Coordinates of C-alpha atoms in Angstrom, one line a residue:
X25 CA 9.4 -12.2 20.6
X26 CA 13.1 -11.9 19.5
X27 CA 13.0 -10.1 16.5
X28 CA 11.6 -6.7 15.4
X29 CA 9.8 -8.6 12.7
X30 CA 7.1 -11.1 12.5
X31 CA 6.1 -13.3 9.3
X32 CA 2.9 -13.7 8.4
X33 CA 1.8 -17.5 6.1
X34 CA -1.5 -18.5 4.7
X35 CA -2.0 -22.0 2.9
X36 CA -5.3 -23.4 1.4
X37 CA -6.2 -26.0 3.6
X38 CA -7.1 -23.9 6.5
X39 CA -7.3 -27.0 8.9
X40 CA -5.2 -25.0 11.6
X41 CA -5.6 -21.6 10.8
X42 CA -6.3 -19.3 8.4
X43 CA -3.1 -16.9 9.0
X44 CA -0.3 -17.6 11.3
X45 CA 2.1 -15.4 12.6
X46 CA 5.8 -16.6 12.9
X47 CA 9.3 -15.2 15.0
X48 CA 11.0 -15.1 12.6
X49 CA 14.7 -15.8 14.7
X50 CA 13.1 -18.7 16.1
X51 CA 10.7 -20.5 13.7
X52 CA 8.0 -20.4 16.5
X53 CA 4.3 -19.7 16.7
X54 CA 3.4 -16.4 18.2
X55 CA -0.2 -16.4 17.7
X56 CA -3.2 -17.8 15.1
X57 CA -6.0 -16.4 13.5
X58 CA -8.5 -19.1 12.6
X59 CA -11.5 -19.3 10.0
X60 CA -11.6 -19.8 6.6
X61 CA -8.5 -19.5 4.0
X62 CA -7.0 -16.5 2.3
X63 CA -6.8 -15.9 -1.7
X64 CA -3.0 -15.1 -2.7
X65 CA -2.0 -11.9 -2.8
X66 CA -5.2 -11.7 -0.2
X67 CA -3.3 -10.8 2.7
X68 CA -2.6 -7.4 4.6
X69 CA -1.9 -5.9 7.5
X70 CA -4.0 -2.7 8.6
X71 CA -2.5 0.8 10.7
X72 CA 0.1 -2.3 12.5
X73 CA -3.0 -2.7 14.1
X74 CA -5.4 -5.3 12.3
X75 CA -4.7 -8.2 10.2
X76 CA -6.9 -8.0 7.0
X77 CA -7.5 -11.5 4.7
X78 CA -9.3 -11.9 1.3
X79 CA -11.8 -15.0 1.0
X80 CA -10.6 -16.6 -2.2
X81 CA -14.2 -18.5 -2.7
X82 CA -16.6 -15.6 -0.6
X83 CA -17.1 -11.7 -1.1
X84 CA -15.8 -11.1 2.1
X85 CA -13.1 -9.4 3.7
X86 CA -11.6 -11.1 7.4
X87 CA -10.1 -8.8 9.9
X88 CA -8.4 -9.7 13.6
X89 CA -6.8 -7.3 15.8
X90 CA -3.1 -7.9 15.6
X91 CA -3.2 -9.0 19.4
X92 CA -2.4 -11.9 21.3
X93 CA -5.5 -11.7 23.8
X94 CA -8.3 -10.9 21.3
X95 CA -8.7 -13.0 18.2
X96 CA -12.0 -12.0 17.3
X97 CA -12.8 -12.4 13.7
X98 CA -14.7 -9.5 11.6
X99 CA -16.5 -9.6 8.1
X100 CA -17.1 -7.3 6.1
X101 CA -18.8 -7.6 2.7
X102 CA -17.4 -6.7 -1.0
X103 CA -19.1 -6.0 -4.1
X104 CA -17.1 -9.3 -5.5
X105 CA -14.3 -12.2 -5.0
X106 CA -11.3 -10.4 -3.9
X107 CA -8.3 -11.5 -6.3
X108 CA -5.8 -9.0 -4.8
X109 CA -5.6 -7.3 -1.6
X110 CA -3.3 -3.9 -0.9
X111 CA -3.7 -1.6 2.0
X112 CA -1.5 1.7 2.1
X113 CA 1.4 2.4 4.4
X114 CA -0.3 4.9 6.5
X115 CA -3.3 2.3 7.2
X116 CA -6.0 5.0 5.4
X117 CA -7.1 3.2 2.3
X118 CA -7.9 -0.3 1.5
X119 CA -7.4 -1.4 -2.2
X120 CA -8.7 -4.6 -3.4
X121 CA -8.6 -6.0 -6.9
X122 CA -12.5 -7.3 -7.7
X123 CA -12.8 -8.8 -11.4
X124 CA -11.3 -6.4 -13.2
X125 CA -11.7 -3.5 -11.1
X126 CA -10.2 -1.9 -8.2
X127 CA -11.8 -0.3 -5.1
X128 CA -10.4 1.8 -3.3
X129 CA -12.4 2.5 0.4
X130 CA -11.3 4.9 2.7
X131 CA -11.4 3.2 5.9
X132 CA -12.3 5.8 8.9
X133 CA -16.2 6.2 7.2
X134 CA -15.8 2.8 5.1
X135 CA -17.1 5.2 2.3
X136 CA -16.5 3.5 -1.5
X137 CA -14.1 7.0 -3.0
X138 CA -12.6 5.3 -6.5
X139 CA -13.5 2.5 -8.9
X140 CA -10.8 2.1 -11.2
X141 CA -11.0 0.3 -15.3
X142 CA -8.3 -0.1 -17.5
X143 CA -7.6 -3.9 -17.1
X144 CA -10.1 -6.0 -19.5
X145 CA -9.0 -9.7 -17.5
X146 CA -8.9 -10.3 -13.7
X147 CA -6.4 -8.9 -11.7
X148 CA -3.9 -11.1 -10.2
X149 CA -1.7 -8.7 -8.0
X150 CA -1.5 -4.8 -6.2
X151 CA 1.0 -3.1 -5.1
X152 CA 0.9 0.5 -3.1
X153 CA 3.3 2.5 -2.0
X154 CA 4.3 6.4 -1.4
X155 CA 1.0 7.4 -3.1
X156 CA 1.1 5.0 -6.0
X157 CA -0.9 1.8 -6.8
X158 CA 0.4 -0.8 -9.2
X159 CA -2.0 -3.5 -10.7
X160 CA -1.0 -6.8 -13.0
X161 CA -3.7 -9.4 -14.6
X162 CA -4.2 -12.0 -16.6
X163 CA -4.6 -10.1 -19.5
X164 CA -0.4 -9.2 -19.6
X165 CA -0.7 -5.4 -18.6
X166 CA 1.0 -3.5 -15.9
X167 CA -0.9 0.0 -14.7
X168 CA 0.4 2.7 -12.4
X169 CA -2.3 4.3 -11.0
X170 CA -2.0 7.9 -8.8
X171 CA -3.6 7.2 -5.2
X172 CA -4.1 11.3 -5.2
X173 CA -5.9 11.3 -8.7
X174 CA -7.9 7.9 -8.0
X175 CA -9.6 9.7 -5.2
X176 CA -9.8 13.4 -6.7
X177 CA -11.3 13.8 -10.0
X178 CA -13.3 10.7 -10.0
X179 CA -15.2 12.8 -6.9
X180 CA -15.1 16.0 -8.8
X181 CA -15.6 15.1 -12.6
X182 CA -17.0 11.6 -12.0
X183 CA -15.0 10.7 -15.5
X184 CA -12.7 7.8 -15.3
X185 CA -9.1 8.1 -13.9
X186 CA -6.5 7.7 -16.1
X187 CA -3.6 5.7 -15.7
X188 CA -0.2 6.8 -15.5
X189 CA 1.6 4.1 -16.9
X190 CA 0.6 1.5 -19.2
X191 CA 2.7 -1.3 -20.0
X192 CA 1.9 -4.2 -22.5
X193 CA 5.3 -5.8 -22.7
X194 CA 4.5 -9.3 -21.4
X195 CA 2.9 -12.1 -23.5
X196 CA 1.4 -14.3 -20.6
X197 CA -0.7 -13.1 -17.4
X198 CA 1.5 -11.3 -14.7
X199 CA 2.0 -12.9 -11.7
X200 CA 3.9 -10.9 -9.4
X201 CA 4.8 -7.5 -8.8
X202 CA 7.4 -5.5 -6.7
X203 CA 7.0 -1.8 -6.2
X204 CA 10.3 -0.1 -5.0
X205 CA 10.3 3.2 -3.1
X206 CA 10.9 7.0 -4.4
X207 CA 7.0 7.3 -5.3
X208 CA 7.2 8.5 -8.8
X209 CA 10.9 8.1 -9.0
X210 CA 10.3 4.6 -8.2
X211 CA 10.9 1.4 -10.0
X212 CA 8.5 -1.8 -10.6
X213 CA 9.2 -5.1 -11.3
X214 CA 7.1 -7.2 -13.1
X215 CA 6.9 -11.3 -13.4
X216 CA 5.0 -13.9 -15.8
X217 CA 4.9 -17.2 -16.9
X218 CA 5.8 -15.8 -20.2
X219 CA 9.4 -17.1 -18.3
X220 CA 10.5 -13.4 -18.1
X221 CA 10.7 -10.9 -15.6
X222 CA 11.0 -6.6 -16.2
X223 CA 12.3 -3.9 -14.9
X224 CA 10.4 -0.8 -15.5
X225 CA 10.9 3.0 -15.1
X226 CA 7.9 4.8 -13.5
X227 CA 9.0 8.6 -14.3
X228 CA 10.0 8.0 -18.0
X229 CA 7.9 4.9 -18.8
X230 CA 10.6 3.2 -20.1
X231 CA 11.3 -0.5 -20.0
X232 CA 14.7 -0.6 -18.2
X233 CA 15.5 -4.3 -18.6
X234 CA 14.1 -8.0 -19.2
X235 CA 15.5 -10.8 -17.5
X236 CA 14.6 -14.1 -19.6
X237 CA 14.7 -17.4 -17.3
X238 CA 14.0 -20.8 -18.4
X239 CA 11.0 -21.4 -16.7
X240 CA 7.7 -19.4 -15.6
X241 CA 8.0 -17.1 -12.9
X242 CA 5.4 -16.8 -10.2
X243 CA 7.1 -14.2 -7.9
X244 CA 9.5 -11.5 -7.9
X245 CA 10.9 -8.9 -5.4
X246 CA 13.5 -6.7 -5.1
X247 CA 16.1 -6.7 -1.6
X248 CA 15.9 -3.0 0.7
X249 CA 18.4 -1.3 -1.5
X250 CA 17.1 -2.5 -4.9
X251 CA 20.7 -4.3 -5.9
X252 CA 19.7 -7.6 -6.1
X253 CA 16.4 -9.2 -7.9
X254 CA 14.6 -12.6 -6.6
X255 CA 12.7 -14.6 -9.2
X256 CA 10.2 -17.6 -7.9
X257 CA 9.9 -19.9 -10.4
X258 CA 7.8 -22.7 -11.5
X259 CA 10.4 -25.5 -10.7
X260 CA 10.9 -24.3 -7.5
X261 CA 14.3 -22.8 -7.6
X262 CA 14.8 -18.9 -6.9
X263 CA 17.3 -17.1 -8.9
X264 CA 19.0 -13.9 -7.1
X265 CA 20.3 -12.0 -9.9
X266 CA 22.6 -8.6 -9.3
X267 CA 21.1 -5.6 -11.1
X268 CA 24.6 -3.9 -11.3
X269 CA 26.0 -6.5 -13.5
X270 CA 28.3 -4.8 -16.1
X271 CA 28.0 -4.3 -19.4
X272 CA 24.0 -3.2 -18.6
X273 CA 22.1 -4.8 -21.0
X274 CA 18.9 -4.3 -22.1
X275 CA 17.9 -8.0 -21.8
X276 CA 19.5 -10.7 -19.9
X277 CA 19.3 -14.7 -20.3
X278 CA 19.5 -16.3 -16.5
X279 CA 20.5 -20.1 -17.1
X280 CA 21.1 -22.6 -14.7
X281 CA 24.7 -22.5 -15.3
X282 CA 26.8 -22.4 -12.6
X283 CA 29.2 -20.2 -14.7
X284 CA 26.7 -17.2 -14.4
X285 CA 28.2 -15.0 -11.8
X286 CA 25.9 -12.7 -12.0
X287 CA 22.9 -14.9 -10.7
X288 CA 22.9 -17.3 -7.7
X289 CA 20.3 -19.9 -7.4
X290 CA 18.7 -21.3 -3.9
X291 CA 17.4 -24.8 -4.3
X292 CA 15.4 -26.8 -1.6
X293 CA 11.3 -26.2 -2.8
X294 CA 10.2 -28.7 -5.1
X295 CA 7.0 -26.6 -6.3
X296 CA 6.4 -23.6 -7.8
X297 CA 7.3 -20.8 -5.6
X298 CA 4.4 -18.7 -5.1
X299 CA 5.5 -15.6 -2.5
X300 CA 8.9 -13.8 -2.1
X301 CA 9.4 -11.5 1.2
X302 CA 13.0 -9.8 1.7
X303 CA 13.8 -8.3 5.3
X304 CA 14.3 -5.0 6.2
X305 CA 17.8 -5.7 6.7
X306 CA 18.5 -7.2 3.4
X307 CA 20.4 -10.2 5.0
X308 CA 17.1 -12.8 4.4
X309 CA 15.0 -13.8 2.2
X310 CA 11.6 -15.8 2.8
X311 CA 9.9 -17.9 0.7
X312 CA 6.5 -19.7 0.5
X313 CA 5.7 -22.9 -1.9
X314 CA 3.1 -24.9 -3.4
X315 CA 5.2 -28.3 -1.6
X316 CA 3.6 -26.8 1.7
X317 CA 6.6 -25.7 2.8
X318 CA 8.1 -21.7 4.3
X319 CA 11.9 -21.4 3.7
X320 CA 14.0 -18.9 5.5
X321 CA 17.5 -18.4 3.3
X322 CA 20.6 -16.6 4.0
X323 CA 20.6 -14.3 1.3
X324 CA 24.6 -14.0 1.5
X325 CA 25.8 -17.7 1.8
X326 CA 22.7 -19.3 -0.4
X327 CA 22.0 -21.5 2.8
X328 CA 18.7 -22.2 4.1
X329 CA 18.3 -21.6 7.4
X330 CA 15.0 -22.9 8.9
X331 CA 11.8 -24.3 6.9
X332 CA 8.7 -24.5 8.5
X333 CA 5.8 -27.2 7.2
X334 CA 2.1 -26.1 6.6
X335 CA -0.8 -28.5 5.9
X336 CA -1.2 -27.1 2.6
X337 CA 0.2 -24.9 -0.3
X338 CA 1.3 -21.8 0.7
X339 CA -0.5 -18.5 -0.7
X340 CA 1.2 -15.4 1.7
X341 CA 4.2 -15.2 2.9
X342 CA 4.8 -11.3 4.4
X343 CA 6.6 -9.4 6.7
X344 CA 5.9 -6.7 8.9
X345 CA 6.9 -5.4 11.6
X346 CA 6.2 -6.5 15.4
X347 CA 2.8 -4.9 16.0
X348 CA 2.4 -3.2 19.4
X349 CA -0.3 -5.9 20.4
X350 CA 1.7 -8.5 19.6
X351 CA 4.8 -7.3 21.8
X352 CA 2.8 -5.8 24.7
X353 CA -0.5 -7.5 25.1
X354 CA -1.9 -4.7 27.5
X355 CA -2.2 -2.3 24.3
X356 CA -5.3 -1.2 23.3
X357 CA -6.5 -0.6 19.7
X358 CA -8.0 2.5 18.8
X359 CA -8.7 2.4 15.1
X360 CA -12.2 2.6 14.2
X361 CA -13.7 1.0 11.3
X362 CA -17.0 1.0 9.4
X363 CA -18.8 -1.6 7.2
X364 CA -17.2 -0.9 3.5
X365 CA -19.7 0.5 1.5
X366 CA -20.9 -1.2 -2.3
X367 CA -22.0 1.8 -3.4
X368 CA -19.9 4.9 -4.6
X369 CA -19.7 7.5 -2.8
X370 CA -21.7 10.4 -4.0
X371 CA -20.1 14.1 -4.1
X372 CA -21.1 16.3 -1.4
X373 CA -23.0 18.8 -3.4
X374 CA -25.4 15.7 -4.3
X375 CA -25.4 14.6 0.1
X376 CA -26.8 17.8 1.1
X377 CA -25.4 21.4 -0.6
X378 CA -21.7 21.3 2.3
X379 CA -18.6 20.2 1.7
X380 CA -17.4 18.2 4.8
X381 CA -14.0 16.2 5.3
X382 CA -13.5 13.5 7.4
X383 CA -10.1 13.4 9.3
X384 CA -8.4 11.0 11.8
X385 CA -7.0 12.6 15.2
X386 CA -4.3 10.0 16.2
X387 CA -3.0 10.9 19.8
X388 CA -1.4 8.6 22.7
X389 CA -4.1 8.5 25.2
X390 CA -6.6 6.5 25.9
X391 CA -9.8 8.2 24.7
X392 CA -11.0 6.6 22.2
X393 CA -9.6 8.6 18.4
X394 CA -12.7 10.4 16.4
X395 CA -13.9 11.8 13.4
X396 CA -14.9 15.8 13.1
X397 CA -16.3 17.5 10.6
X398 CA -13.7 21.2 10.3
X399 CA -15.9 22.8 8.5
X400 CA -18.3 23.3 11.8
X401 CA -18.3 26.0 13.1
X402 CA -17.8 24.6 16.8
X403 CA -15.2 22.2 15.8
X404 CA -12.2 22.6 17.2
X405 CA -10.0 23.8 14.2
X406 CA -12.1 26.3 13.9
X407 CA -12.2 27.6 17.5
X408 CA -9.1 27.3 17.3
X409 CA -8.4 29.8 14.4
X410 CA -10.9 31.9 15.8
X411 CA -8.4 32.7 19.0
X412 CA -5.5 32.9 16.6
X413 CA -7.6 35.9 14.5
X414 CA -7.9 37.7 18.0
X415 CA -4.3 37.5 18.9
X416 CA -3.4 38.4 15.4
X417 CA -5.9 41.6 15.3
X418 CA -4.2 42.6 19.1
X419 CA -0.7 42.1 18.3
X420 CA 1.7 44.9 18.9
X421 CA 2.7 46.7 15.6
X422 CA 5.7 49.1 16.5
X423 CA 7.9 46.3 14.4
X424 CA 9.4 47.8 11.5
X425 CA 7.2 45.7 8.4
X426 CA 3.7 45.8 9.5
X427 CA 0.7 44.4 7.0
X428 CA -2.7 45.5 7.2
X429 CA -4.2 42.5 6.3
X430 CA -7.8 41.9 7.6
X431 CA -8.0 38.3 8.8
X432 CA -11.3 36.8 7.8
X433 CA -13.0 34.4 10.6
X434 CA -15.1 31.5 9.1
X435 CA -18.2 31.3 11.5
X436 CA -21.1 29.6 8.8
X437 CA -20.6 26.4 6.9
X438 CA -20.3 26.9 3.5
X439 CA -23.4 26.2 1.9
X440 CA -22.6 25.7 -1.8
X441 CA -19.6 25.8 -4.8
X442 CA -20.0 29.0 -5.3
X443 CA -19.5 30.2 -1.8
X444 CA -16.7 28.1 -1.4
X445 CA -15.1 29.5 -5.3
X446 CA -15.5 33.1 -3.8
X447 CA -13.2 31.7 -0.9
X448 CA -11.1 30.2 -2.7
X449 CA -10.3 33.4 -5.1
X450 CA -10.4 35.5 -1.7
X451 CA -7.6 33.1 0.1
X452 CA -5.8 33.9 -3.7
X453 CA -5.8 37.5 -4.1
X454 CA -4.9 37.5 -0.2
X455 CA -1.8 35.8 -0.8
X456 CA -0.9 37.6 -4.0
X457 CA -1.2 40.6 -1.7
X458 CA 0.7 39.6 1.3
X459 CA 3.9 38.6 -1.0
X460 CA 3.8 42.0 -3.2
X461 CA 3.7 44.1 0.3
X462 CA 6.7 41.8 1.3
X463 CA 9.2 42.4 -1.7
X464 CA 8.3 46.2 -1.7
X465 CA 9.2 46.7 2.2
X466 CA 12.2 44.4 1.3
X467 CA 13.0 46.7 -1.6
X468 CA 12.9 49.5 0.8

């Protein structure tokens, strides 16, 4: 390996592989991962540590360790065809587009936490990122979903979640979508073969701007630093077009002139470009085709810089970067994962009367990482605390601002809501307390 990234390419024939990962400074193989094919937009990579691939004919979900030495395929079952496949940064949650519908499964107990409905057409493409999820579908809508409220109130109030953001502003089915960072100070970026792509606001809703191409669009991302836009099109030409073009405009026309200044235009595919991956860098862009070709460009100078032939059209093209397994072959994966559930998850009152909450304990040795329930009273947070009360209750109190604060110890699993209210208000009025005692010894 000679770079700290690694590119990963899917194409439909699946007569070699299924993925393939790629140096990406020399062009090479680094490793295969064979059976089946993967859907587009099927393809994600799990905690750097498994490589996770959507059947686009099978409900069924492929996953490898990301390792040289073990290529061992996985299956798991899905309610449905997955159309689009997202997984979040911190490797938790898997979110797959199914129909019209998105699941979201937490990935520790495999437990089904969300179902979310808004879109009334199949989902084409997800996006996740800093707590958000954004979906796009044939039926021309955009949705911002909140990751936080997905998994909350459809546990608590089992009512539907509510989008944050609807957007009805293309005419045609989306087929791409770019979700920039800040969380919800972000920006999204939307394609369609309506022949336009937008620019969208995710704090005020607005619609920023609308580039208007020729052609269709089929993919659309943005560079690291959000200054330049890349459009895939239909033709097979990408257009790079600078967001900080002055005047700003409200809607923009990107021709094939070679008068525009403001867009630059990379031409070597001869299909419709179906996947656009920028590098962390910002210095090259990759792109995957239907003409069963990957293109690496120079992003600066237009020129391409290596192209490497599949078998087939190509559905993925993504980078990530160089998983431990994949550099070091002697690592050892820890993550453990569970069968995905079909059905919802039920609340914990309906389980059996205690609220319980699964947690992940990542550390760097090599006992194997577990899930504990904190609410026991013989786990180890709660030992734990139970030493802290002690040393709290014998500390020495000659300092000047001294509180008298009894320090409750939680020995008994809390049995029911109401328990756990009466907690909740105690924890409250605790607080309340602790700050007024504060500001009058200040005051003093």
């Amino acid at each position: 390996m000679t770079s700290n990234e690694i590119l990963l390419t899917s194409e439909t024939s699946g007569q070699l592989w299924n993925v393939c990962v790629w140096d990406m400074e020399s062009g090479t193989s680094v490793v295969t991962f064979k059976g089946g094919t993967s859907a587009p937009h099927g393809v994600g990579v799990l905690g750097q540590q498994y490589l996770v691939s959507a059947s686009p004919t099978k409900p069924v979900l492929s996953l490898w360790p990301l390792h040289k030495r073990d290529t061992t395929c996985s299956k798991m079952v899905c309610p449905g065809n997955v159309t689009a496949l997202e997984i979040t940064e911190d490797g938790a949650y898997i979110v797959a587009a199914i129909a019209e519908k998105i699941y979201v499964w937490q990935v520790c107990t495999g437990r089904l936490l969300s179902i979310l409905s808004r879109h009334y057409q199949t989902i084409t493409c997800l996006k996740s990122s800093s707590g958000l999820i954004v979906s796009g579908g044939e039926d021309s809508l955009v949705i911002v979903w909140s990751l936080a409220k997905a998994l909350c109130e459809q546990l608590e109030h089992r009512a539907p979640v509510t989008p944050e953001r609807v957007w009805s502003s293309h005419s045609l089915p989306v087929t791409d979508l770019h979700l920039g960072v800040g969380g919800h100070l972000s920006r999204v970026v939307s394609s369609s073969l309506d022949q336009t792509c937008r620019l969208f606001d995710v704090n005020s809703g607005e619609l920023l701007c609308t580039f208007v191409f020729e052609v269709g669009i089929c993919s659309v991302v943005l560079d690291p630093a959000e200054f330049r836009l890349f459009a895939g099109s239909s033709s097979g030409s990408i257009y790079a077009v600078n967001l900080f073009e002055t005047p700003v405009r409200r809607e923009r026309h990107i021709t094939d002139k070679k008068e525009d200044q403001s867009c630059q235009r990379f031409d070597g595919h001869e299909k419709q470009v179906t996947c656009l991956c920028v590098t962390m860098d910002g210095c090259q862009l990759v792109s995957g085709s239907h003409d069963h070709k990957v293109k690496i460009w120079d992003i600066f100078s237009g020129q391409c810089l290596r192209t490497i032939e599949h078998k087939g059209p190509v559905t993925n093209a993504k980078l990530t970067m160089a998983p431990p397994g994949i550099v070091n072959p002697d690592v050892k994966y820890k993550l453990p994962l569970q069968p995905l559930q079909r059905v919802f998850h039920a609340d914990s009152q309906e389980e059996g009367g205690h609220a319980s909450l699964n947690i992940l304990l990542h550390g760097e040795n090599d006992e194997p990482e577990k899930e504990e329930d904190i609410l026991k009273p013989d786990s180890e947070i709660q030992m734990d605390f139970k030493h802290r009360s002690k040393d709290i209750e014998n500390m020495d109190t000659s300092e000047s601002v001294t509180l008298d604060i009894p320090v409750p110890v939680m020995t008994t699993v809390v049995s029911n809501s109401s328990e756990l209210t009466k907690l909740k208000n105690a924890n409250k009025e605790l607080f309340h307390f602790a700050v007024s005692t504060l500001l009058q010894n200040k005051d003093k």
